[in-house]
Coordinates of C-alpha atoms in Angstrom, one line a residue:
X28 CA 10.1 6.6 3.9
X29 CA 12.5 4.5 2.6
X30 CA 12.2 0.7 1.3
X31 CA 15.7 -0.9 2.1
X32 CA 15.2 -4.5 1.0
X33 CA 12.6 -6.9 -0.9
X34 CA 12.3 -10.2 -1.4
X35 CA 10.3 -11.9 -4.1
X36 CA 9.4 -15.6 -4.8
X37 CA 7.2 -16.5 -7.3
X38 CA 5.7 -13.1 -8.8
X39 CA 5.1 -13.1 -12.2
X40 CA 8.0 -14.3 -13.8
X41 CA 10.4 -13.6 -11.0
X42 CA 11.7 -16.8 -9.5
X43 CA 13.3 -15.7 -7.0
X44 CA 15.3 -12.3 -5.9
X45 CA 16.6 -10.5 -3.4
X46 CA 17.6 -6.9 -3.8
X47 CA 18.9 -4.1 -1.3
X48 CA 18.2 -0.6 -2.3
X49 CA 20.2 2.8 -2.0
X50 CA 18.8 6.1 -1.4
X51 CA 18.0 7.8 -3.8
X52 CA 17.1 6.9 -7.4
X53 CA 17.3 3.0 -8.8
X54 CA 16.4 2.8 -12.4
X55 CA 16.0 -1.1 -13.7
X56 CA 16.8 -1.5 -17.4
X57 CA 16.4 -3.9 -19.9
X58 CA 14.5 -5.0 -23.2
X59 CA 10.3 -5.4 -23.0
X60 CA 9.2 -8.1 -21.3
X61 CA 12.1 -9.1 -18.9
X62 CA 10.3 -7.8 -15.5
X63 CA 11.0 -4.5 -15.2
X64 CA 7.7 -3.8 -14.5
X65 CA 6.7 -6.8 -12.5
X66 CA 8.8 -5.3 -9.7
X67 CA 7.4 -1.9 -9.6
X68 CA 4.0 -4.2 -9.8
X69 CA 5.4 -6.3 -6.2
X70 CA 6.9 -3.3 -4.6
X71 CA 3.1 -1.3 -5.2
X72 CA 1.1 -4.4 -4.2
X73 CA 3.0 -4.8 -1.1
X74 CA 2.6 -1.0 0.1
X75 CA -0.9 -0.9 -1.7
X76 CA -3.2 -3.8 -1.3
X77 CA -3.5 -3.9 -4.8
X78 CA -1.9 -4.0 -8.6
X79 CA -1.7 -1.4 -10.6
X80 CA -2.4 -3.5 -13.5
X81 CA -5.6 -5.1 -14.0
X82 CA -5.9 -8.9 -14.2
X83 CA -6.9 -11.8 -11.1
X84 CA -4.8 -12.3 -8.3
X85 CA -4.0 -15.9 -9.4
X86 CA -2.0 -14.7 -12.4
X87 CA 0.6 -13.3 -9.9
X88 CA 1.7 -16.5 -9.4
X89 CA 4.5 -17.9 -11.3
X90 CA 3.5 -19.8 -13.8
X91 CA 3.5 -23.7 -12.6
X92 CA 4.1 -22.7 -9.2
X93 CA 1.1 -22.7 -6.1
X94 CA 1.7 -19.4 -4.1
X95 CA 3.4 -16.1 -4.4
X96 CA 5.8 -14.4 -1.2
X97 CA 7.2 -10.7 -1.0
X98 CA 8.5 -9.6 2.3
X99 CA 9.9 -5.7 2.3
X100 CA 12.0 -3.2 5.3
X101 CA 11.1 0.2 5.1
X102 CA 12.6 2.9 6.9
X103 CA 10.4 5.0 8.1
X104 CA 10.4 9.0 9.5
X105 CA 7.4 8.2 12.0
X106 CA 8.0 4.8 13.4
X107 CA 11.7 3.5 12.0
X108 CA 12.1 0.3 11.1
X109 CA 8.9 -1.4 9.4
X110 CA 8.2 -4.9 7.7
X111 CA 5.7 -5.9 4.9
X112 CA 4.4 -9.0 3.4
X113 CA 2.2 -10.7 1.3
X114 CA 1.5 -13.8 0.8
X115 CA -0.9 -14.8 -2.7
X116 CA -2.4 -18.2 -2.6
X117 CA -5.4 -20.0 -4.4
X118 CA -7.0 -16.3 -5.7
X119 CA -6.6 -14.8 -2.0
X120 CA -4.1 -12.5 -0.3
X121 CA -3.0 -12.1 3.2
X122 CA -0.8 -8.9 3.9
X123 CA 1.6 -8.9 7.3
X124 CA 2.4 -6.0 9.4
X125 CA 5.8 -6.2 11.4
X126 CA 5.5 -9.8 11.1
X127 CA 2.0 -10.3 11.8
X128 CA -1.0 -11.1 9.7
X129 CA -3.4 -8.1 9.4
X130 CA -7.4 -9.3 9.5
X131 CA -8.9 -6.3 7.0
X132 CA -6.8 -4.9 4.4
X133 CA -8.5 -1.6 5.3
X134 CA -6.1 -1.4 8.1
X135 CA -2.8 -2.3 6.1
X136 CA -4.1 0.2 3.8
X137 CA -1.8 3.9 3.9
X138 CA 0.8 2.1 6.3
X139 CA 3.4 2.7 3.1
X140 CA 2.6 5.6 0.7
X141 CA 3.6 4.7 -2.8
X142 CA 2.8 6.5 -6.1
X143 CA 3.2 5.3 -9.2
X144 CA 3.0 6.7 -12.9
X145 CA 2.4 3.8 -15.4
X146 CA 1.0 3.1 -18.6
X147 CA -1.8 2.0 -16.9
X148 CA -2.7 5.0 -15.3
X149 CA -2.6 7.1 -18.3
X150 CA -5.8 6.2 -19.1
X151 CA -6.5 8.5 -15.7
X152 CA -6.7 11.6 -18.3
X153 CA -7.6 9.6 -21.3
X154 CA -10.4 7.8 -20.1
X155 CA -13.7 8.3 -18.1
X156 CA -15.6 9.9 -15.1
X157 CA -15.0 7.0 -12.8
X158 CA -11.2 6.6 -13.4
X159 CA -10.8 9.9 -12.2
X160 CA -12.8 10.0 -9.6
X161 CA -11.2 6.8 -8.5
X162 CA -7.8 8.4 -8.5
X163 CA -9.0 11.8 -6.4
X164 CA -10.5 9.2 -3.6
X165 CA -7.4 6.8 -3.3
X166 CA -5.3 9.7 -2.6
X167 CA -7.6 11.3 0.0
X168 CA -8.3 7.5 1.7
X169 CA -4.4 7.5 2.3
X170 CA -4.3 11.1 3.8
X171 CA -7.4 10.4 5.7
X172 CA -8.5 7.4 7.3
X173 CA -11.8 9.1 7.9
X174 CA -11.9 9.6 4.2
X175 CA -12.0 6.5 3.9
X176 CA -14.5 5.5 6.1
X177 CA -17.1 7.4 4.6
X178 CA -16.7 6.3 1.0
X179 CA -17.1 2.9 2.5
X180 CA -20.3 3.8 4.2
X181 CA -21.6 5.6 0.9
X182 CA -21.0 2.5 -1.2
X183 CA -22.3 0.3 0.9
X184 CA -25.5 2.7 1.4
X185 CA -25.7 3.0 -3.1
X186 CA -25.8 -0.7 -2.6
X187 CA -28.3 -1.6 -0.1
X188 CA -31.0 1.0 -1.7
X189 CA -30.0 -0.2 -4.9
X190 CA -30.9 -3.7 -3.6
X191 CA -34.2 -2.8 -2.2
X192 CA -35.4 -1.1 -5.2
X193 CA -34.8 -3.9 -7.3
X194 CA -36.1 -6.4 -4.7
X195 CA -39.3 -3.9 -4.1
X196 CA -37.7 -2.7 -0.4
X197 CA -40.5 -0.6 1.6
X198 CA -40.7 2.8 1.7
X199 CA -39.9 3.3 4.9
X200 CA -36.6 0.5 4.5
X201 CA -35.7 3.5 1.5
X202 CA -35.5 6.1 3.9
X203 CA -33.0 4.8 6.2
X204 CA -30.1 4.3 2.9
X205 CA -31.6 7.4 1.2
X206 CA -30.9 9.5 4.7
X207 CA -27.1 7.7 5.2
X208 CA -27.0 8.1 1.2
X209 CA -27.1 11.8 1.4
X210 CA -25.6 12.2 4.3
X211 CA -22.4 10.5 3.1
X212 CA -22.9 11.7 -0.1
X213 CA -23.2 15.7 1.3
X214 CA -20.0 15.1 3.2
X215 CA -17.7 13.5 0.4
X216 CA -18.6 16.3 -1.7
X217 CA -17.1 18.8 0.8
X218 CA -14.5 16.7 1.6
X219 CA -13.5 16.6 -2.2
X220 CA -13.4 20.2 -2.8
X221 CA -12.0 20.7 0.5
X222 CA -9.0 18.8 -0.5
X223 CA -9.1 20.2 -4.1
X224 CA -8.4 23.3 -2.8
X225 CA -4.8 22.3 -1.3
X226 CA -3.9 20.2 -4.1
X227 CA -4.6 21.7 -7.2
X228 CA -1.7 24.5 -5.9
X229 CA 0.6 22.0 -5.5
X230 CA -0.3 20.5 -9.4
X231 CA 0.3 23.9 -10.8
X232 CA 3.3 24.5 -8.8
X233 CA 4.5 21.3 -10.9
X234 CA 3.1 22.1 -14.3
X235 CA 3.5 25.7 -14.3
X236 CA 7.0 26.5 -12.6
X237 CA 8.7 23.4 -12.4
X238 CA 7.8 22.4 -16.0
X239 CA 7.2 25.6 -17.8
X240 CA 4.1 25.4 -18.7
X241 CA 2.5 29.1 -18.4
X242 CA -0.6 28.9 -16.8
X243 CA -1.8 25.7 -19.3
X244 CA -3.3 23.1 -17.2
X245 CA -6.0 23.4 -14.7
X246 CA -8.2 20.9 -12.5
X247 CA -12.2 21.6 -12.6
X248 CA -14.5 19.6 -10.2
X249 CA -18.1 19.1 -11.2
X250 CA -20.6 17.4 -9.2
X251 CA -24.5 18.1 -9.5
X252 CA -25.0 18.1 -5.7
X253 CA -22.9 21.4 -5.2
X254 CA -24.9 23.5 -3.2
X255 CA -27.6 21.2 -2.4
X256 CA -28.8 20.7 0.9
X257 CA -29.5 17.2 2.5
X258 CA -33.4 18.0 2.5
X259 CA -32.6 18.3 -1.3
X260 CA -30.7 15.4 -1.8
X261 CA -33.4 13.4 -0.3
X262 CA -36.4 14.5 -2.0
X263 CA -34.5 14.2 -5.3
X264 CA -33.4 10.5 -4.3
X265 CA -38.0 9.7 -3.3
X266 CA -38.9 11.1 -6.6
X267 CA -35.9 9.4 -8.7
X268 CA -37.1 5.9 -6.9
X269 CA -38.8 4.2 -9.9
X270 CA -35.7 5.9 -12.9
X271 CA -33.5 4.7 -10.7
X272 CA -34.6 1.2 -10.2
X273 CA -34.5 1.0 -14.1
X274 CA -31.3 2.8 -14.8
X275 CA -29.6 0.2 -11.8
X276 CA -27.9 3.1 -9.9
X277 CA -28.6 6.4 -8.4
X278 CA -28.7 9.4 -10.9
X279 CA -27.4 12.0 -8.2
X280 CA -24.6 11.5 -6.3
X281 CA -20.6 12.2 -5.9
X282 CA -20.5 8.7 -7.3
X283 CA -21.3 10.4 -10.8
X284 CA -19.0 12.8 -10.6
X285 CA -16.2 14.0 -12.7
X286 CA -12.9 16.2 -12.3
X287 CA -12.1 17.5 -15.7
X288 CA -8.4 18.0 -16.8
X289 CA -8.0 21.1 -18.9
X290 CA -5.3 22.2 -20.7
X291 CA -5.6 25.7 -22.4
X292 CA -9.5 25.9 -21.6
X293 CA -10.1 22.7 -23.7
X294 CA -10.4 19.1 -22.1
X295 CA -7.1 16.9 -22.4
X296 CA -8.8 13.9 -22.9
X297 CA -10.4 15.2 -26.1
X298 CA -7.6 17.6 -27.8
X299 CA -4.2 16.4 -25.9
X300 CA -1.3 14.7 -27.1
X301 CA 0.3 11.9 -25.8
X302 CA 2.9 13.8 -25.0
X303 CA 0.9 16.3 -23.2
X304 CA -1.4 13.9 -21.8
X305 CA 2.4 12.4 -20.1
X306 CA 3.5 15.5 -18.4
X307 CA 0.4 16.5 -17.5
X308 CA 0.0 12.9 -15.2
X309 CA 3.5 13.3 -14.1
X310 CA 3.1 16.6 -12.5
X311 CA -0.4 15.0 -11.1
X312 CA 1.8 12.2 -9.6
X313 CA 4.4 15.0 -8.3
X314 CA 1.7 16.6 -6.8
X315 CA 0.4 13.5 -5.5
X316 CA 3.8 13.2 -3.4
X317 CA 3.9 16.4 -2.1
X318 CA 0.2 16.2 -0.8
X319 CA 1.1 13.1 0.9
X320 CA 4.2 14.0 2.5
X321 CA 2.3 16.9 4.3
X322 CA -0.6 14.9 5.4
X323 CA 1.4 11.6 6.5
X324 CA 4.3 13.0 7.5
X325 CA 6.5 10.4 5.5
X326 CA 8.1 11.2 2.0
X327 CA 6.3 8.3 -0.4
X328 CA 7.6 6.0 -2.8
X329 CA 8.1 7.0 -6.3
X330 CA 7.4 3.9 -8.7
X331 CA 7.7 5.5 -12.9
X332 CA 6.8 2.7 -15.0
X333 CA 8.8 3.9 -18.4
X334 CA 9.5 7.8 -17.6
X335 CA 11.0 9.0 -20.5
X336 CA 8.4 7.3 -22.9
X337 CA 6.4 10.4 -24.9
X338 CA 8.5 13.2 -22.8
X339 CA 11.0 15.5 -25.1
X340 CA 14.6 15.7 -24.1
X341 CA 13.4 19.1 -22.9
X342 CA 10.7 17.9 -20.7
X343 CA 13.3 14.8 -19.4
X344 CA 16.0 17.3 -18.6
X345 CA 13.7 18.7 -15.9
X346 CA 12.9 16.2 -13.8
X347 CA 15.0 16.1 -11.6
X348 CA 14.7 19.5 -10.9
X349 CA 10.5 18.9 -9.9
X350 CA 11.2 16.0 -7.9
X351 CA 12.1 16.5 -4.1
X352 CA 15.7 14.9 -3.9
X353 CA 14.5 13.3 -0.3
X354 CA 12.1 11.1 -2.4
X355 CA 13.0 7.5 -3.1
X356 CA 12.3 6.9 -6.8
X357 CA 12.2 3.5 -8.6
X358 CA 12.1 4.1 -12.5
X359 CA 12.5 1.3 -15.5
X360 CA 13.1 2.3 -18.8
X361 CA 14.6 0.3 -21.6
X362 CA 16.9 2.4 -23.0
X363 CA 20.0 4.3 -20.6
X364 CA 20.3 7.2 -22.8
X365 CA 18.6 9.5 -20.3
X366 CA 19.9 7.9 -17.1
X367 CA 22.7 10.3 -16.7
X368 CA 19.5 13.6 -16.1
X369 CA 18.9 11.1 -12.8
X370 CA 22.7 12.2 -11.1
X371 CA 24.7 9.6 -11.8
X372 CA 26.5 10.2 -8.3
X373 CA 23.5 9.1 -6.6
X374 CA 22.0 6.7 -8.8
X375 CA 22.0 3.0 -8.2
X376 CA 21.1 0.8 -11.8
X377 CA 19.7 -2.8 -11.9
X378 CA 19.7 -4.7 -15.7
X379 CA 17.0 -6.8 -15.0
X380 CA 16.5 -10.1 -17.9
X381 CA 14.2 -12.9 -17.8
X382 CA 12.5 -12.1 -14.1
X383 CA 16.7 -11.6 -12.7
X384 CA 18.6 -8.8 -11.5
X385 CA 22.1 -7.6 -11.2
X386 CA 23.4 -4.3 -10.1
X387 CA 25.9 -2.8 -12.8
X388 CA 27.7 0.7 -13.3
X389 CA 25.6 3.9 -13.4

């Protein structure tokens, strides 16, 4: 998949721009501040549903203005020629498909796979349980729509017993969401390690080979329902009733999870450096597109928010060796020193200051 064109009014502090992209690799440059970021930030709201920088929907608006619009062409491998839009208005988003609005963003959801690597998901290895857990999820609710479904019906099963314990639900009312609870819950579990098992190859195939790190890094999935039946999972659910109602959530379940990142048998969130804790979310993210491209059937978007922050020239110098030449990659850095590691035969550059930008020489 490849995005040929976007258009932008109104996003952050873009005014106004249209750009046309090349194949290949576009990196935008420019001091801190200007917008680099803010058109990763359109380009993976319009494929995504959703920033990858927290904050309300108002404040993508530019500042004075009412609404937001970005309109996007892909080209894709599976069914050519695709539009995108959004429109942000008043705190509310409504996303367009091929030039028609889309009534649940659930089904706009995985029509444009994008991955990004950003400051902001650094805190993926540096932060807790639920961040990481959040980031296995997203990528199996793009491969599988099914996926998808189920996490839906778990959360909204953790909520409805959740509500009826507070609100003193009947005993029988706690059966139905307890049965739906660990049936879901049994079935994301599987469906987890089941996908664990084909990605965590792919991740050391980028850490490992690609990046020369021998045998460092691993990925270790823990969950306290592994090998629990459904029987199980229910009677632990009626006796935990009452700790439950006072802890406000379920104390078993795949939502309390964790997948641990370890690097040389000790956790990276505890003894990694920020350079190691960088290389080790970029071959994640590398991973990420390879996983994707097999299970969609379309090469993904490459968004890297500041790439050559906390990497050694080392590290740099192999990029573009790991990364699949097919892939469309949009990078912003603010400094061009490394730009030449990108090919500068193929490489398209954008200066981008005060929300504008103009193409200049590679």
């Amino acid at each position: 998949m490849k995005l040929t064109t976007i258009t932008l009014r109104n996003f952050r502090n873009i005014a106004s721009a249209e750009l046309v992209f090349r194949e290949g690799r576009t990196a935008i440059t420019g001091p801190n501040g200007q917008g680099k970021t803010n058109l990763l930030e359109a380009v993976h709201l319009m494929c995504e549903t959703r920033s990858f920088r927290k904050g309300r929907t108002r404040q993508l608006t530019r500042e004075g203005q009412a609404a937001f619009h970005i309109d996007g062409e892909f080209s894709t491998e599976i069914r050519g020629l695709r539009k995108a839009g959004v429109r942000g208005e008043n705190g509310r988003m409504i996303f367009e498909l091929d030039g028609l609005a889309v009534g649940k963003q659930s089904e706009y959801f995985g029509q444009f796979p994008v991955v990004a690597l950003t400051p902001e998901k650094m805190s993926v290895s540096q932060g807790g349980p639920d961040l990481r857990r959040r980031f296995l999820d997203r990528i199996m609710a793009i491969v599988s729509p099914s996926s998808l479904d189920l996490m839906m019906r778990y959360r909204r099963a953790l909520k409805q017993r959740g509500a009826l314990l507070q609100t003193g639900g009947s005993s029988s009312e706690l059966d139905v969401w307890e049965r739906e609870l660990a049936t879901c819950g049994v079935e994301l579990v599987a469906k987890r390690e089941s996908f664990l098992k084909e990605f965590t190859p792919l991740f050391y195939e980028m850490h490992r080979v690609r990046f020369a790190q021998e045998g460092a890094a691993d990925l270790r999935y823990k969950s306290q329902m592994r090998d629990k039946s459904l029987e199980e999972v229910r009677s632990v659910l009626r006796d935990n009733r009452e700790m439950d109602r006072r802890m406000g959530t379920a104390l078993l379940g795949p939502h309390r999870d964790d997948l641990d990142f370890l690097l040389h048998g000790r956790l990276l969130r505890t003894f990694g450096s920020q350079g190691q804790h960088k290389l080790f979310m970029l071959c994640l993210t590398l991973a990420e597109t390879a996983v994707l491209h097999r299970q969609t059937g379309e090469l993904p978007l490459l968004l890297l928010d500041d790439l050559f922050g906390e990497l050694d020239d080392e590290r740099i110098s192999l990029i573009p060796l790991a990364v699949d030449p097919a892939i469309q990659m949009l990078i912003t850095t603010t400094s061009v020193r490394h730009l030449g590691v990108l090919g500068e035969g193929n490489l398209q550059v954008l200066e981008c200051l005060r929300g504008e930008y103009r193409e200049c020489a590679a």
